[in-house]
Short mmCIF file of C-alpha atoms in Angstrom, two decimals:
data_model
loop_
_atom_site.label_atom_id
_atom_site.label_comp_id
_atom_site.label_asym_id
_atom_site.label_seq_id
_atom_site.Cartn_x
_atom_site.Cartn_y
_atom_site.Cartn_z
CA UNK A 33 99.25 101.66 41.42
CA UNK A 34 96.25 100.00 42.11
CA UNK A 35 92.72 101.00 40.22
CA UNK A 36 89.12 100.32 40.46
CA UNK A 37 90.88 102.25 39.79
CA UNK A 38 93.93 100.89 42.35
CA UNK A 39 99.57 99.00 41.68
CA UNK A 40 103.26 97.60 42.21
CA UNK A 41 103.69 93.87 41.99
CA UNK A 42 102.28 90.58 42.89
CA UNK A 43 103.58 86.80 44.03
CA UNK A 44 102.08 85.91 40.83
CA UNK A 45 105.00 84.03 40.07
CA UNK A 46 105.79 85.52 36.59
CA UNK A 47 108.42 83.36 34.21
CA UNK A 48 112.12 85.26 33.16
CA UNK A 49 114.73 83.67 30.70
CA UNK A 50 117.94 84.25 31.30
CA UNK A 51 106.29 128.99 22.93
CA UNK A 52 107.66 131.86 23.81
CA UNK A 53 106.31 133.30 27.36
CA UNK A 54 107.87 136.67 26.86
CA UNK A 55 105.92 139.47 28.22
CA UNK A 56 103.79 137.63 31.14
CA UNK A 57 104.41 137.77 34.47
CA UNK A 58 106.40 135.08 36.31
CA UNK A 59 104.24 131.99 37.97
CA UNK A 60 104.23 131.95 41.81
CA UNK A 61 106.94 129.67 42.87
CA UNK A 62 105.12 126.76 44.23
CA UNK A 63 105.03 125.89 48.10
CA UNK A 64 104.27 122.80 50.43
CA UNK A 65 101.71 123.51 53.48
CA UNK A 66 102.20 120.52 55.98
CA UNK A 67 99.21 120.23 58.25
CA UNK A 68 100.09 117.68 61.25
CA UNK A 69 97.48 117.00 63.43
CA UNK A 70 97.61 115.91 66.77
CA UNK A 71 94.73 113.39 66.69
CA UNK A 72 94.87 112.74 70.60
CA UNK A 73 93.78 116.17 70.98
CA UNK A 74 90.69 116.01 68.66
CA UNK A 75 88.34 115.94 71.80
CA UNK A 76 89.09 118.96 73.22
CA UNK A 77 92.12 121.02 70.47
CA UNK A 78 89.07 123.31 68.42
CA UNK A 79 92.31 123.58 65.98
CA UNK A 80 92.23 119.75 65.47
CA UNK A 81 88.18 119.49 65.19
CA UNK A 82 88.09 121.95 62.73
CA UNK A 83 90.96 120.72 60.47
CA UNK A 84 88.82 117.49 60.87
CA UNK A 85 86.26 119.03 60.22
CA UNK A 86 87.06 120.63 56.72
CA UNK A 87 89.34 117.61 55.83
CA UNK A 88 85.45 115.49 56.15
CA UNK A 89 83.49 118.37 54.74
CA UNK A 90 86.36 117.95 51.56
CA UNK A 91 85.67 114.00 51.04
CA UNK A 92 81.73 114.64 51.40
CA UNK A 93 81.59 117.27 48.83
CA UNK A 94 84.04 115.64 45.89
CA UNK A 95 82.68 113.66 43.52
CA UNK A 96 86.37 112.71 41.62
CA UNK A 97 88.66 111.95 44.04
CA UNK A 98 92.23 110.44 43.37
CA UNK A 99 93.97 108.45 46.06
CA UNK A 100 97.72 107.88 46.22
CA UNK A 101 98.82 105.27 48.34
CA UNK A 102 101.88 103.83 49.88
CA UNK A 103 103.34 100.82 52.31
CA UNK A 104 102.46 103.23 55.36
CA UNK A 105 98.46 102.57 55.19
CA UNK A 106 99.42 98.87 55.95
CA UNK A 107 100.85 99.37 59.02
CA UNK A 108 98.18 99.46 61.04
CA UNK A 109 97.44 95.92 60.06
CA UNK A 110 100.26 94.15 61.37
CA UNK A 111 102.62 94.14 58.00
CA UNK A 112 106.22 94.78 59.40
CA UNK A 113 107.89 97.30 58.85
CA UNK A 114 111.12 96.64 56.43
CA UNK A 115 114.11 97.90 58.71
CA UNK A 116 112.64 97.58 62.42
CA UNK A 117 114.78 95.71 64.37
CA UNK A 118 112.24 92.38 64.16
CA UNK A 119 111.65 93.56 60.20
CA UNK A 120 112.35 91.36 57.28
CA UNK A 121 115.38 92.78 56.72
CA UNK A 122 117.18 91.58 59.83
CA UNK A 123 115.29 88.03 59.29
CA UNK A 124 117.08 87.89 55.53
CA UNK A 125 120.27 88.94 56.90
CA UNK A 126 120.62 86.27 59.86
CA UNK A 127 120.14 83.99 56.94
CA UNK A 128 122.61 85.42 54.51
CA UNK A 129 124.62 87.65 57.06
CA UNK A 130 127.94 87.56 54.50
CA UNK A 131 125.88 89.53 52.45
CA UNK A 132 125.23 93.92 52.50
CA UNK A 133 122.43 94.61 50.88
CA UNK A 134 120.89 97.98 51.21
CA UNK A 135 116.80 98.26 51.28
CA UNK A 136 116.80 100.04 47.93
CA UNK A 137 118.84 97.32 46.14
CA UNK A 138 116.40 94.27 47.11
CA UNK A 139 113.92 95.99 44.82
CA UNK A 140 116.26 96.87 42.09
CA UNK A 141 115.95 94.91 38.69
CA UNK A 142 120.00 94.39 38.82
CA UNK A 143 120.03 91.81 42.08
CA UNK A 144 119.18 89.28 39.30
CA UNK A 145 123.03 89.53 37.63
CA UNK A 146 124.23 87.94 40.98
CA UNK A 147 123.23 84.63 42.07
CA UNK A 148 123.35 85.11 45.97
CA UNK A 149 121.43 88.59 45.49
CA UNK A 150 118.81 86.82 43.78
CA UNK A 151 118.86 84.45 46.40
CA UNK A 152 118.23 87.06 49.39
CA UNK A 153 115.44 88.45 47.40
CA UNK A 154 112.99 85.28 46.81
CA UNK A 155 113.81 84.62 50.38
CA UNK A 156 112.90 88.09 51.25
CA UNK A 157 109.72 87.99 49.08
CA UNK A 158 108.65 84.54 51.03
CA UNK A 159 108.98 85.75 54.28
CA UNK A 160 106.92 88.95 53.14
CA UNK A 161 104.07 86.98 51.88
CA UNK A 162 103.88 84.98 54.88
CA UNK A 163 103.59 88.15 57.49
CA UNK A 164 101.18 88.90 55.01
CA UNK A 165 98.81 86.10 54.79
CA UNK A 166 97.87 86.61 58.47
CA UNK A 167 96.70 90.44 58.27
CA UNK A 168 93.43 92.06 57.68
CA UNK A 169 92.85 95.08 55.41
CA UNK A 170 93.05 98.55 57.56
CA UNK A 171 90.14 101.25 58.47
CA UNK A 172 91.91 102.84 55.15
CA UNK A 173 91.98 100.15 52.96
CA UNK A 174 88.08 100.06 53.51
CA UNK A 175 87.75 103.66 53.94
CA UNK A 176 89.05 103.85 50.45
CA UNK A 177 86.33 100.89 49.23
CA UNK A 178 83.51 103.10 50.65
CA UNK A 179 84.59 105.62 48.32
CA UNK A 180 84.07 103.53 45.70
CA UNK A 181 81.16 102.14 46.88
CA UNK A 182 79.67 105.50 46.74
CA UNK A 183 80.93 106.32 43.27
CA UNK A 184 83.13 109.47 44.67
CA UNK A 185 86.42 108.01 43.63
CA UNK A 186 88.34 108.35 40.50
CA UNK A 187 91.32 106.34 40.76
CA UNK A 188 92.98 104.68 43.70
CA UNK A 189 96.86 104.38 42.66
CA UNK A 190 98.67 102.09 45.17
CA UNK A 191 102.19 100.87 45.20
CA UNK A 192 101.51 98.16 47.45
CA UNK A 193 102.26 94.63 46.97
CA UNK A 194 100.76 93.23 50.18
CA UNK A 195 97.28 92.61 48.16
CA UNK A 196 94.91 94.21 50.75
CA UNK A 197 93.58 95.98 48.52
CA UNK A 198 92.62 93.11 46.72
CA UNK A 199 91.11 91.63 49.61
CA UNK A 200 88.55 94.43 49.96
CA UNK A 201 87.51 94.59 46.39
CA UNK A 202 89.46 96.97 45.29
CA UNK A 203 92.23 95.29 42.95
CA UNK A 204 90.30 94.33 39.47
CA UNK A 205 87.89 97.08 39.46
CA UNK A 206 87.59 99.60 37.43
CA UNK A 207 88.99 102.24 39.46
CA UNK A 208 91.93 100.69 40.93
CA UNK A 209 95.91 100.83 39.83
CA UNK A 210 98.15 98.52 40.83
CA UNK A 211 101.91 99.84 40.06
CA UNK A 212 103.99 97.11 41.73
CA UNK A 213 101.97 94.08 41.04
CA UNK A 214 101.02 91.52 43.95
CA UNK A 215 102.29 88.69 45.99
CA UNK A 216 99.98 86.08 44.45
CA UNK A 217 100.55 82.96 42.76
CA UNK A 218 99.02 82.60 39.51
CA UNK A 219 99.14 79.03 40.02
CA UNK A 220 97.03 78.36 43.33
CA UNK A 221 97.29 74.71 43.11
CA UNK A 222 101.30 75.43 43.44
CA UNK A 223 101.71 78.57 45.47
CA UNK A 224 102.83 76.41 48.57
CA UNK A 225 105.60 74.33 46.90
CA UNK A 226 106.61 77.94 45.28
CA UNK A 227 106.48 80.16 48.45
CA UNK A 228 109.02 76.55 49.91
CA UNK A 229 111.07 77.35 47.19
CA UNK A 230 111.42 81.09 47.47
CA UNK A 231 112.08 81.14 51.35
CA UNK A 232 115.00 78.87 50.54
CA UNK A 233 116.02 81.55 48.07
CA UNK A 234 115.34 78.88 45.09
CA UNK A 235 113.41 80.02 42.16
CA UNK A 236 111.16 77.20 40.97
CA UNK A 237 111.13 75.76 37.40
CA UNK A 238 108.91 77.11 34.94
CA UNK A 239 105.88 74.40 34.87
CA UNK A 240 104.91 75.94 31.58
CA UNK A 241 108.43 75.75 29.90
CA UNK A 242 108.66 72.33 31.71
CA UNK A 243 105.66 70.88 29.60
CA UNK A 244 106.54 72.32 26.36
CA UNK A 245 109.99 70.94 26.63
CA UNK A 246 108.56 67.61 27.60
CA UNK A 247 106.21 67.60 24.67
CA UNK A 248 109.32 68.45 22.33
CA UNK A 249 111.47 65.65 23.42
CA UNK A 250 108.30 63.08 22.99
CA UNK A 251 108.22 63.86 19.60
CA UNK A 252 112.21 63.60 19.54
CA UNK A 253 112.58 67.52 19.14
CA UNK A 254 115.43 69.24 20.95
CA UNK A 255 114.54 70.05 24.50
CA UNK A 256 114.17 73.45 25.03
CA UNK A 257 115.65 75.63 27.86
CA UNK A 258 113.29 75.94 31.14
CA UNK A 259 113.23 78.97 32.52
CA UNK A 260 112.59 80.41 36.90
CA UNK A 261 109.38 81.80 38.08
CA UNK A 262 109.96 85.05 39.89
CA UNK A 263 107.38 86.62 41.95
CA UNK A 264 105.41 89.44 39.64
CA UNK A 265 106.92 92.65 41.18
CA UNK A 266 107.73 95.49 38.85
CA UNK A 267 111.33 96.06 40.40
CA UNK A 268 112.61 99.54 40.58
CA UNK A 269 114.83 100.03 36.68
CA UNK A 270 112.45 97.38 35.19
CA UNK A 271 109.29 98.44 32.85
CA UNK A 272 106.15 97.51 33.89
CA UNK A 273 104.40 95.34 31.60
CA UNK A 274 101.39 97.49 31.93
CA UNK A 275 103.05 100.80 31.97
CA UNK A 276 101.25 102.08 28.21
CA UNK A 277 97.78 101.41 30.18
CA UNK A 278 98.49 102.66 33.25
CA UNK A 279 99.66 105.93 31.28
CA UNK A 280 96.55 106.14 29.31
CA UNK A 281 93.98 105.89 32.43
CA UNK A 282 96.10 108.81 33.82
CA UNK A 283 95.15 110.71 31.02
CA UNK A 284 91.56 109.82 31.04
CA UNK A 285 91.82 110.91 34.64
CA UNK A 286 92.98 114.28 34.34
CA UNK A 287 90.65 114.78 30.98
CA UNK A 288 88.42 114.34 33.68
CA UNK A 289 89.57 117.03 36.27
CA UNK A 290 89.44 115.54 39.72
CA UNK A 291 88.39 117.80 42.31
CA UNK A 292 90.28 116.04 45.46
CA UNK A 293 93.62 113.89 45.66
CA UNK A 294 94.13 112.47 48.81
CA UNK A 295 98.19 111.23 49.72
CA UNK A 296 98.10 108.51 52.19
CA UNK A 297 101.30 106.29 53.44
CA UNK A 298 104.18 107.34 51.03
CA UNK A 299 107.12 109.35 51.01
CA UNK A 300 106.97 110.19 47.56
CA UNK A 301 110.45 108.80 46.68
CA UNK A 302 109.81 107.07 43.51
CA UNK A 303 110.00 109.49 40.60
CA UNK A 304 107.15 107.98 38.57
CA UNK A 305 104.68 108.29 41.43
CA UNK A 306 105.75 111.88 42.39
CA UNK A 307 105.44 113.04 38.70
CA UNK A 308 101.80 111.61 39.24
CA UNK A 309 100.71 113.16 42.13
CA UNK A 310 102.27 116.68 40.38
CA UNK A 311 99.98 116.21 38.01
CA UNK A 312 97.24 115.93 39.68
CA UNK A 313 97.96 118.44 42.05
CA UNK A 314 97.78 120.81 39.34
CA UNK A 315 94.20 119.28 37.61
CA UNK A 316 92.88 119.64 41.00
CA UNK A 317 94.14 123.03 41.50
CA UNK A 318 92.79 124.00 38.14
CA UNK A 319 89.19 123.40 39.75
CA UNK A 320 89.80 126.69 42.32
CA UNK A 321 89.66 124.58 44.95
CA UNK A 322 91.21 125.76 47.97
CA UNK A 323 92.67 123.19 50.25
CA UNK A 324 90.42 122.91 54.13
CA UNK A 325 91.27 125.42 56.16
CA UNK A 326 93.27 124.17 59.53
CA UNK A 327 92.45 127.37 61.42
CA UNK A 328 89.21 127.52 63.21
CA UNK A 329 87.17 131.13 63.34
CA UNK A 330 85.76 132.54 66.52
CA UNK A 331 82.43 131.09 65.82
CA UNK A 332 83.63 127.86 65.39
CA UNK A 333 85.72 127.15 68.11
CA UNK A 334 82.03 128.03 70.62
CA UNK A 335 80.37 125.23 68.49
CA UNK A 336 80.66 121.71 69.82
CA UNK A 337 81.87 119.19 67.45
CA UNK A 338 79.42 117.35 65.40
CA UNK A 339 79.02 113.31 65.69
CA UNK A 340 80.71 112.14 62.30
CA UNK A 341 78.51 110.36 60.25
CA UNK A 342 80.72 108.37 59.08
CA UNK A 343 81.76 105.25 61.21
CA UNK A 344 84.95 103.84 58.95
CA UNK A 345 86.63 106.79 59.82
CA UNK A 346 86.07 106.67 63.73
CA UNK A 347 89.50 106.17 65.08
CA UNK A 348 91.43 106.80 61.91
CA UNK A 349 94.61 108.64 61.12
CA UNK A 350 95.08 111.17 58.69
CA UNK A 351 98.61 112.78 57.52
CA UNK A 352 97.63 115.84 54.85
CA UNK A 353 99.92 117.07 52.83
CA UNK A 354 98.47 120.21 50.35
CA UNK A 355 101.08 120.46 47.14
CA UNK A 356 99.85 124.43 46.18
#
């Protein structure tokens, strides 16, 4: 998650050696209201305009907001996706095509028992970075730093590892969350040799362990045993190394009862993140907020559509989804 409140992981090559409720009446079963819009409509659908409408009105009138945010608000940008037929995960299998990885399992924490997994992955992660390096943050990623800009948002909570958010100011603030880390090199002065490495599916020495070993055999002390950088992803069955503060601003958030929580380019398929967004569907819900109506009345659908005032969001594309 990333917070200024934005995260996931980073190519910040990190170093690894080896009451009783009897008597009340039964709570509504909760429901799921999909709104898709058809955006190419939006000039002349009054449906679409007023769901637009609202869904503007919303963002204008919270002063909280929480924003959720997946791999799918980077697409716009350029960043491939995974298992397209030109996606990384073809690439990585013409160069290990012995090997049957699934997409799931290059993330997992247990590629690392097996030498040729391990292998796939840093090449994986290097080819990643570099489709990254040549992109530019999306309409959203800046949409999202205008909120912040304007002191209306919360939290941002990103899994993303691409760093975009970074890259608009996001990543380091105060209200941004990063849950997966970054690809970044802590070492700049290195990141090239290390990225040469990784694409080769090599993980590079340790310089850190290197020099303290060094320093131990000058003084004619034992060397000691030099560990791998691996990039600084939080892999799926591995803690995060900032989990205990990531779970304390989520408190502070809800103590502070966010009135909108916006779900933007994620399927929701991680249980960690979807236990998140449950909770703040319910602190928003608490408010007696309704979610924008998608309907438009009589009156509005003779009213021409106002000019939005707000140009980052000209173009844009919006996929809703109300948890009630």
């Amino acid at each position: 998650m990333t917070g200024r409140r934005s995260g996931h992981g980073s190519f910040s090559p990190s170093c690894s050696h080896s009451s009783s409720s009897r008597g009340r009446p039964p709570s509504p079963p909760s429901t799921t209201m999909i709104s898709s819009l058809p955006l190419s409509s939006s000039s002349t659908d009054p449906t679409v305009r007023h769901a637009l409408s609202n869904l503007s009105l919303a963002v204008a009138k919270s002063k909280k907001i929480v924003i959720v945010t997946g791999a799918g608000i980077s697409c716009s940008c350029g960043v491939p996706y995974f298992r397209s037929s030109d996606g990384l995960y073809n690439l990585v299998k013409q160069q290990y095509p012995d090997i049957v990885l699934k997409g799931r399992d290059l993330f997992d924490a247990s590629l690392f028992r097996d030498a040729t997994s391990a292998s796939v992955f840093y090449t994986f992660i290097a080819k990643l970075k570099q489709s990254i390096d040549s992109v530019e943050p999306s309409r959203t990623h800046h949409f999202i730093k205008t909120l912040d800009n304007k002191g209306k948002l919360l939290r941002s909570y990103t899994q993303n590892i691409n760093g975009l958010e970074e890259r608009v100011g996001l990543v380091g603030s105060s209200s941004s969350i990063k849950s997966k880390g970054k690809m970044k090199a802590k070492d700049v002065r290195n990141v090239e040799e290390y990225t040469a490495a990784f694409i080769q599916g090599v993980a590079p020495d340790c310089p850190d362990c290197a020099s303290r070993s060094e320093a131990r055999v000058a003084r004619s002390a034992r060397a000691i045993r030099i560990g791998t950088l691996h990039p600084a992803i939080v892999l799926y069955d591995e803690p995060h190394p900032l989990g205990d503060d990531i779970g304390s601003m989520e408190s502070s958030d809800l103590s502070r009862i966010p009135d909108l929580l916006i779900i933007m380019g994620t399927s929701l398929k991680v249980h960690g993140l979807k236990k998140l967004v449950k909770e703040f569907s319910k602190a928003v819900h608490a408010t007696g907020a309704s979610p924008p109506s998608t309907e438009p009345s009589s009156s509005e659908e003779a009213k021409k559509p106002r000019k939005s005032k707000n140009p980052s969001m000209k173009g844009s594309s919006l996929n809703v989804k109300y948890h009630l």
